[in-house]
Structures are given as structure tokens and as C-alpha cells.
mmCIF file of C-alpha atoms in Angstrom:
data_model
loop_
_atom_site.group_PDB
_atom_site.id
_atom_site.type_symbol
_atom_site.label_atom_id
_atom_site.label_comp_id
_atom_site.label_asym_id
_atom_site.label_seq_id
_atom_site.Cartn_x
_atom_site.Cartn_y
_atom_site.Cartn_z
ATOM 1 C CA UNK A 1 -34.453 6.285 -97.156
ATOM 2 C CA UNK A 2 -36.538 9.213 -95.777
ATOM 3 C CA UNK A 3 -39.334 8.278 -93.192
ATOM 4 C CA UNK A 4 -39.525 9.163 -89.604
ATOM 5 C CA UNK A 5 -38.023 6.823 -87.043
ATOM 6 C CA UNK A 6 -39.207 6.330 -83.083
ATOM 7 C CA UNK A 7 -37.271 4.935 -80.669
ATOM 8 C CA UNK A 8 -37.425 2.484 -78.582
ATOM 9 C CA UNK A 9 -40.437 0.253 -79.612
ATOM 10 C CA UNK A 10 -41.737 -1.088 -76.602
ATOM 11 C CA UNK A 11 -40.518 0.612 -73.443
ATOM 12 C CA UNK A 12 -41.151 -0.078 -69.894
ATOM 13 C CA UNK A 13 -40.985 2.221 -67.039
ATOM 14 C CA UNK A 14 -41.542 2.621 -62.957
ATOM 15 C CA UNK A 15 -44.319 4.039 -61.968
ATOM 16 C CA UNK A 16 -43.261 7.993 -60.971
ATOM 17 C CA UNK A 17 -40.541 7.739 -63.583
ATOM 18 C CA UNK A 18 -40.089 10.833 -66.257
ATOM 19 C CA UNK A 19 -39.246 9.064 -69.997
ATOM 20 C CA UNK A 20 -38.727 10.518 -73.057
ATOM 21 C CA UNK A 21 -39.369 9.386 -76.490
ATOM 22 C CA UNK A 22 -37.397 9.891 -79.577
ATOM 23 C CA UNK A 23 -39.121 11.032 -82.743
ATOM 24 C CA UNK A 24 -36.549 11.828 -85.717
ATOM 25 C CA UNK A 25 -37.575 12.534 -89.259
ATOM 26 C CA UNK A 26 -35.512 12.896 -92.367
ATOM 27 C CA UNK A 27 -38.339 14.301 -94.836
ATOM 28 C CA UNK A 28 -37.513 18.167 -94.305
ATOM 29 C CA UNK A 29 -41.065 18.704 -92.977
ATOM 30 C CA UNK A 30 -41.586 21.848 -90.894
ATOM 31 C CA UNK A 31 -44.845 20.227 -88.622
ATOM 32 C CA UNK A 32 -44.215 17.721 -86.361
ATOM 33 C CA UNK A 33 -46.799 15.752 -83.858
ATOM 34 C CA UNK A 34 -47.370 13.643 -80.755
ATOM 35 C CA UNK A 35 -50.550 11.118 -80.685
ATOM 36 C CA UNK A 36 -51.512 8.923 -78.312
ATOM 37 C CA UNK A 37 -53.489 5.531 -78.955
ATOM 38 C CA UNK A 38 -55.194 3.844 -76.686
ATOM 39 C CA UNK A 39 -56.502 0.490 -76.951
ATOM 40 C CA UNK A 40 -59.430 0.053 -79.776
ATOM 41 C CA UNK A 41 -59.600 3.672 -79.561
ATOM 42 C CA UNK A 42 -58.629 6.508 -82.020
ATOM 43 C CA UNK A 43 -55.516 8.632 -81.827
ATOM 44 C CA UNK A 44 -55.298 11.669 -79.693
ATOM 45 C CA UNK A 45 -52.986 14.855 -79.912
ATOM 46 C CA UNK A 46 -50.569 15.584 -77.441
ATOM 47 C CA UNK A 47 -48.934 18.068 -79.074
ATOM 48 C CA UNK A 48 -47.914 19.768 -82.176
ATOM 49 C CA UNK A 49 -44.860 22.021 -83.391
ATOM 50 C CA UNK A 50 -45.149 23.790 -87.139
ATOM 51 C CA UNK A 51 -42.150 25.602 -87.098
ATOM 52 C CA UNK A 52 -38.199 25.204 -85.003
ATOM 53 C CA UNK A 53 -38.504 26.557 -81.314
ATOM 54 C CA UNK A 54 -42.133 26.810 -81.187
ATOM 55 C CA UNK A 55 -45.052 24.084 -80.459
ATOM 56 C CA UNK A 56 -48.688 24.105 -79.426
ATOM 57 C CA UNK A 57 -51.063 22.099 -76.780
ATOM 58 C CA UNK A 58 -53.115 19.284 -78.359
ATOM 59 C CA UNK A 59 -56.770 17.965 -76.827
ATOM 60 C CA UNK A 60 -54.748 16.215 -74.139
ATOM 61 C CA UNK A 61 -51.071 18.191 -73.324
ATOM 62 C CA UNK A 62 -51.629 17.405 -69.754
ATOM 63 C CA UNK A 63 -48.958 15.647 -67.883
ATOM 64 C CA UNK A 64 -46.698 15.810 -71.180
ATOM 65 C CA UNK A 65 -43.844 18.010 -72.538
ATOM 66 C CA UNK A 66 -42.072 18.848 -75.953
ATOM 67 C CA UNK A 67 -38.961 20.445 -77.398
ATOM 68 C CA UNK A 68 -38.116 21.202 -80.334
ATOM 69 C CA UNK A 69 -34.642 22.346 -80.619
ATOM 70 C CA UNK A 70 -33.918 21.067 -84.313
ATOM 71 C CA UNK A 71 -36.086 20.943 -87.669
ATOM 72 C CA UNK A 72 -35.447 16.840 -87.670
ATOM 73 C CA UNK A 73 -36.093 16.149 -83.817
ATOM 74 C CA UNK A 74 -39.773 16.669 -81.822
ATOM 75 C CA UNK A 75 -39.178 14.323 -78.300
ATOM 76 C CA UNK A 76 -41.928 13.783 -75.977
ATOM 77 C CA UNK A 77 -41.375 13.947 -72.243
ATOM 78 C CA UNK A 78 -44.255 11.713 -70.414
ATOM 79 C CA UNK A 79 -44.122 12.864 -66.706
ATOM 80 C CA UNK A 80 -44.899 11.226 -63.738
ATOM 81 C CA UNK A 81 -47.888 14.084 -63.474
ATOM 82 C CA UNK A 82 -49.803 12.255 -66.223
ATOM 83 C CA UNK A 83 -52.027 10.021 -64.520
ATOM 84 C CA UNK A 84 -52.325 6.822 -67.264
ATOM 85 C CA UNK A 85 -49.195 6.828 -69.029
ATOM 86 C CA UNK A 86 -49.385 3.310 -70.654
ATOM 87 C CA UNK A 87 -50.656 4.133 -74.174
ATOM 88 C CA UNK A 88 -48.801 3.712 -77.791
ATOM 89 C CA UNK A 89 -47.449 6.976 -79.103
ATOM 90 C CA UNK A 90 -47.729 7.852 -82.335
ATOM 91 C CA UNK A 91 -45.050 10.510 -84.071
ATOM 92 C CA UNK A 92 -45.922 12.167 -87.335
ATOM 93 C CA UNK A 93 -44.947 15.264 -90.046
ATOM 94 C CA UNK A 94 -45.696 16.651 -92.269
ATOM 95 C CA UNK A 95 -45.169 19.779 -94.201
ATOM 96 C CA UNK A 96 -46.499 22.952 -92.802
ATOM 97 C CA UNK A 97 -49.741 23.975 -94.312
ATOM 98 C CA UNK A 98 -51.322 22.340 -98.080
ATOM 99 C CA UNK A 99 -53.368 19.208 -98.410
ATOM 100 C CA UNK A 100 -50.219 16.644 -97.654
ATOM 101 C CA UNK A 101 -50.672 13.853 -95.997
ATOM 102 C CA UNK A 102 -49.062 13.694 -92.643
ATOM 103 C CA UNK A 103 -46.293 10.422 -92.286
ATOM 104 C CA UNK A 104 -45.942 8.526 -89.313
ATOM 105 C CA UNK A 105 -43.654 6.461 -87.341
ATOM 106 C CA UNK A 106 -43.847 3.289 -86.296
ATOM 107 C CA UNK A 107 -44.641 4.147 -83.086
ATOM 108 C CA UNK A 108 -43.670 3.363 -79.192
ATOM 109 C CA UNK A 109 -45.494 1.225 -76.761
ATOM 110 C CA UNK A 110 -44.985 2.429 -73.220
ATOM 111 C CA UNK A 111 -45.929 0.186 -70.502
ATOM 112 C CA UNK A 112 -45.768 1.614 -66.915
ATOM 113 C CA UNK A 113 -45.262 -0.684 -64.044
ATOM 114 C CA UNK O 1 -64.462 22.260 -83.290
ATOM 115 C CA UNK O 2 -63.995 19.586 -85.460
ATOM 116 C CA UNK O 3 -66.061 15.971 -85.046
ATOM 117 C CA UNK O 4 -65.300 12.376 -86.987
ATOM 118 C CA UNK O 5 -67.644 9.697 -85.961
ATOM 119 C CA UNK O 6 -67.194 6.311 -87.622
ATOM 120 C CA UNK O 7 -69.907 4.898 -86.554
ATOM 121 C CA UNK O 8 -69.063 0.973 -87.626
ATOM 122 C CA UNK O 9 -66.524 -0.676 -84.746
ATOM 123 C CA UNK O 10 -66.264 -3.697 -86.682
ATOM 124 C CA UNK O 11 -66.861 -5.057 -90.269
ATOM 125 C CA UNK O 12 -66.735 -7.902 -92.136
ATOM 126 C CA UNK O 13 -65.681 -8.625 -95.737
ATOM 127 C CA UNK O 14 -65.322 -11.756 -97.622
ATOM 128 C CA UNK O 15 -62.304 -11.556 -99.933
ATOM 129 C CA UNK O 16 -62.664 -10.344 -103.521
ATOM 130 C CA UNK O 17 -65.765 -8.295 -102.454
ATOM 131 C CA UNK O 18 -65.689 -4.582 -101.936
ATOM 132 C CA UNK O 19 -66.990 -2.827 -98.621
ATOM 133 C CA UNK O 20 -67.227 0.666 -97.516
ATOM 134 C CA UNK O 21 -66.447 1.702 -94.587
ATOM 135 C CA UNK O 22 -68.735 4.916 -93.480
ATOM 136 C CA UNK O 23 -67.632 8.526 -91.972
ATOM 137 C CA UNK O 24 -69.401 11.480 -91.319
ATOM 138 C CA UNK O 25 -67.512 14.775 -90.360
ATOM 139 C CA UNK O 26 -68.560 17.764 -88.558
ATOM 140 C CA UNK O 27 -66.881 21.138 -89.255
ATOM 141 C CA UNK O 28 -67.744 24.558 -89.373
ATOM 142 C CA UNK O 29 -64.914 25.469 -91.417
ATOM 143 C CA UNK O 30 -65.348 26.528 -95.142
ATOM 144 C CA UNK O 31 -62.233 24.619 -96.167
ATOM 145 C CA UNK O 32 -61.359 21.579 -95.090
ATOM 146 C CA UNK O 33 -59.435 17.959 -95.952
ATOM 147 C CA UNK O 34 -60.037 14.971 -94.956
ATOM 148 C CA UNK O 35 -58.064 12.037 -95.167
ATOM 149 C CA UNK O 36 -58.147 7.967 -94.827
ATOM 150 C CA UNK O 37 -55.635 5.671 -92.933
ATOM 151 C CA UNK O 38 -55.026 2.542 -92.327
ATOM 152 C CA UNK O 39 -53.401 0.557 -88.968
ATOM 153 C CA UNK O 40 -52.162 -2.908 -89.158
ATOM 154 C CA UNK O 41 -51.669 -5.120 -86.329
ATOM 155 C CA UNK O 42 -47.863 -3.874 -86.578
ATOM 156 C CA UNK O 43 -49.148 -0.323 -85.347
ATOM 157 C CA UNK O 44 -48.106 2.232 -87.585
ATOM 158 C CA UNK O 45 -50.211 3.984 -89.893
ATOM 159 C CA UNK O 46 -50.497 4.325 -93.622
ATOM 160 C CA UNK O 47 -51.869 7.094 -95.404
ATOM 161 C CA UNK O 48 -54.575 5.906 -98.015
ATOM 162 C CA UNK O 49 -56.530 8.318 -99.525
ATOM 163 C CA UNK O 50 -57.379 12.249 -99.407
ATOM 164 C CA UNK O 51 -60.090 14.559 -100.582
ATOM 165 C CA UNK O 52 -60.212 18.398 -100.237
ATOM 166 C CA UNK O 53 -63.187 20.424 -99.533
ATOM 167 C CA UNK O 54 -63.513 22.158 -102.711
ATOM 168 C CA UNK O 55 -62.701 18.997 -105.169
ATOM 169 C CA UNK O 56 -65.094 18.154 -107.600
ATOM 170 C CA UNK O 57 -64.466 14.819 -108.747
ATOM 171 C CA UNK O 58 -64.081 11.805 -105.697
ATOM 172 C CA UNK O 59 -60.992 10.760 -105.110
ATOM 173 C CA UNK O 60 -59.176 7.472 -106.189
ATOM 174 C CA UNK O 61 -56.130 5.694 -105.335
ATOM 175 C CA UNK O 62 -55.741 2.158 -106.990
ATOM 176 C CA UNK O 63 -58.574 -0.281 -105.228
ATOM 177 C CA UNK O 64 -59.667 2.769 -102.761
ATOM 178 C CA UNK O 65 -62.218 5.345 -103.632
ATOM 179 C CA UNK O 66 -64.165 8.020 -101.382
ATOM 180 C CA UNK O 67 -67.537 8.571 -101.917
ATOM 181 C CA UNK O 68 -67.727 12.599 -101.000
ATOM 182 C CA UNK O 69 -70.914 13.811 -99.873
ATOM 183 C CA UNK O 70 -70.671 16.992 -99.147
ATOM 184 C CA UNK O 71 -74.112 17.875 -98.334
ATOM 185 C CA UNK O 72 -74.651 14.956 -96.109
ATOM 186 C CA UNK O 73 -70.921 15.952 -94.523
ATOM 187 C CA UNK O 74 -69.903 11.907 -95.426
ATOM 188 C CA UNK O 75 -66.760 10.687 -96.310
ATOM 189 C CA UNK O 76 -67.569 6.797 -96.780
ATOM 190 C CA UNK O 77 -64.187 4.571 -97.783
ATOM 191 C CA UNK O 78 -64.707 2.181 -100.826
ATOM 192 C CA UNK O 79 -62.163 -0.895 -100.926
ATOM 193 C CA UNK O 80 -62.689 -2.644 -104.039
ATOM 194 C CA UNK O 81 -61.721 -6.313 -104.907
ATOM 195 C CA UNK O 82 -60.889 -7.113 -100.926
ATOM 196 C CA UNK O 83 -57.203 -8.987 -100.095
ATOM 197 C CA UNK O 84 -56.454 -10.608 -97.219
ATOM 198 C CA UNK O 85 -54.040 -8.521 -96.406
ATOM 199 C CA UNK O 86 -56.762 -5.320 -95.882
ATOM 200 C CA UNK O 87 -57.825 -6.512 -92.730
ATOM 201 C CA UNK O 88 -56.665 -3.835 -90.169
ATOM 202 C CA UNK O 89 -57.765 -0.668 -88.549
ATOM 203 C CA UNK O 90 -59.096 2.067 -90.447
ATOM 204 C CA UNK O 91 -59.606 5.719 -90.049
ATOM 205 C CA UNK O 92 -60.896 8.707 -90.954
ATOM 206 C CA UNK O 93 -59.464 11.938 -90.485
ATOM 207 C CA UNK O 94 -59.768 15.667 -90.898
ATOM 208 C CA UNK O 95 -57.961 18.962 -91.157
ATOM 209 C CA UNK O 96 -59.362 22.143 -90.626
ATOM 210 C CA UNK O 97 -58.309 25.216 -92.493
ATOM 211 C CA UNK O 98 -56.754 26.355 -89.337
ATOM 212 C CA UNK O 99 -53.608 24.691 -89.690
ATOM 213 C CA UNK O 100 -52.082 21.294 -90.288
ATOM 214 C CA UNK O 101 -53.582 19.078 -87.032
ATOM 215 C CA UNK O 102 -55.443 16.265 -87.654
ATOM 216 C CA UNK O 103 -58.759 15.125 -85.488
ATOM 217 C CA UNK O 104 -59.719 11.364 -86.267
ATOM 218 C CA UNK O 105 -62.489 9.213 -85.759
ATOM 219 C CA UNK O 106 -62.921 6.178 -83.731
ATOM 220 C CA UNK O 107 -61.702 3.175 -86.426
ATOM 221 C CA UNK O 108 -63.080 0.304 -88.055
ATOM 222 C CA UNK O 109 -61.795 -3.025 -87.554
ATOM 223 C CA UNK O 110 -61.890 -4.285 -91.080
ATOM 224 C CA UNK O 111 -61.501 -8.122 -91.502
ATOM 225 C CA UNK O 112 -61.476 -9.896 -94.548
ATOM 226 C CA UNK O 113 -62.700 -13.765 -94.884
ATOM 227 C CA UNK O 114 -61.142 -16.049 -97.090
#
């Protein structure tokens, strides 16, 4: 089936600790994002890449990183230079311009200790 | 820049009753979507509805309708016939004609009574 897969669900982490999150999609879409949800709240981008070897700065890039090496692959790098790590991230696609919908994933909790 | 407020944190439905679930936009981009999700308990979201700029007729998709005012910059979320299993998270969303990014609102807990 096509969708977009994230890996691991719930992950856990030290404190000062660099971890990356997987974000894979099958769908052939060019765009590719990074949210972040915070309790009750709405989601915020992190970052956003339309097209293979090049991505953008969301509203909050800070203390985050990206690659995106491969047309199926966009994983986020949360460094220990982001301040409040412990959020749920939120991967998504979509094709690159046109009224489309964009699809998500079922997202990754990150708790930091 | 690009604004959603929902302006509802929390509503309350009982089932088999419809409810609409308000959004206002603020853009100052000629061409524009804007878009409807939904967020179970189970986190991820689904994509419910969309309505372009420039569309004359509101959109529709089964038991969910958006009431378009384009004047009053409102994108209101109509869920007809409520089922139990509506209550969740919902939001509103927007694209700009800049590109493919989204910029959402705040939600609305939706829960339906039996």
C-alpha cells in the first residue's frame, strides 16, 4: 500500500542527545515536511523540501536539521541545541505545487529525559 | 503572512446532530486553498475536505461541507448527521499561492454525546 511511514512511534532520549527520525513515503510525491505538535496546540513547520537535494526553513527550523538525499526519504535531526525537544512530530507529502492534499504519517512522540 | 484562527477550543455535539466548527483565514494572497483535517486520539491526521480560492460552488465530501465565505475570509466546517466516532481534533488549514506549505489553526476538540 502507498502511505508514508515514521519510525519509531514513541521514542525516548537523554537530555543533550542528537536523534533522528525516519520519515519514508512511497506515493512519488516531490514535497516533503516536518511538523511539530505540541500539546492541545496546532502543528508547526520545521521544515520543508519540494524537490531532491534541496529544503527550506519552516516558522521554527531552530535547533533542527534535514536531508534529503532520496525522493522517498526526508529525516529530521532534533539536536541537543533545541531547547524543548519533547513534542510529537508530524511527517507529511505531498505533490509539489496544485490543490492536493498533503498525507501524513502517523507520527513520532519524542520524550526527552 | 498567512493567519488561521479557530476561535472554538472545544465543542460539543450530541450524536445525529450536525455542528460547524468555525475558521476565519487571513491572507493577502490572491490565490489561495484551504483545507480541513481531522486528529484522532491515535495522532495522525486525516485529510477531510478542501476548497480553492477561486471555486464557486462550496465544497462537499460525504457528511462534511464548507461553508466558503469569501468576503468575510471564513471557512466554517459543517459535519452533518454526527457519529460517535467524529469526536477528535479538528483543523483548519491554508496554502498560499507561494508554494505547497501549509499554516494551520489552533484545533477544535470536537466531542460527540451519545
Amino acid at each position: 500500500d502507498g502511505g508514508i511511514t515514521q519510525s519509531p512511534k514513541y521514542l525516548f532520549r537523554k537530555e543533550g542527545q542528537n536523534v533522528t527520525l525516519s520519515c519514508e513515503q512511497n506515493l512519488n510525491h516531490d514535497a516533503m515536511y516536518w511538523y511539530r505538535q505540541d500539546p492541545g496546540q496546532g502543528l508547526r513547520l520545521i521544515y520543508y523540501s519540494q524537490i531532491v537535494n534541496d529544503f527550506q526553513k519552516g516558522d521554527i527550523a531552530e535547533g533542527y536539521s534535514v536531508s534529503r538525499e532520496k525522493k522517498e526519504s526526508f529525516p529530521l535531526t532534533v539536536t541537543s541545541a533545541q531547547k524543548n525537544p519533547t513534542a510529537f512530530y508530524l511527517c507529511a507529502s505531498s505533490t509539489s505545487g496544485g490543490a492536493l492534499e498533503q498525507f501524513f504519517g502517523p507520527g513520532t512522540r519524542l520524550t526527552v529525559l | 503572512a498567512q493567519k488561521i484562527t479557530q476561535t472554538q477550543p472545544g465543542m460539543f455535539v450530541q450524536e445525529k446532530e450536525a455542528v460547524t466548527l468555525d475558521c476565519t483565514y487571513d491572507t493577502s494572497d490572491p490565490s489561495y486553498g484551504l483545507f480541513w483535517y481531522k486528529q484522532p486520539s491515535s495522532g495522525e491526521m486525516i485529510f477531510l475536505i478542501y476548497q480553492g480560492s477561486y471555486d464557486q460552488q462550496n465544497a462537499t465530501e460525504g457528511r462534511y461541507s464548507l461553508n466558503f465565505q469569501k468576503a468575510r475570509k471564513s471557512a466554517n466546517l459543517v459535519i452533518s448527521a454526527s457519529q460517535l466516532g467524529d469526536s477528535a481534533m479538528y483543523f483548519c488549514a491554508m496554502r498560499g499561492s507561494g508554494g505547497s506549505r501549509l499554516t494551520f489553526g489552533e484545533g477544535t476538540q470536537l466531542t460527540v454525546n451519545p
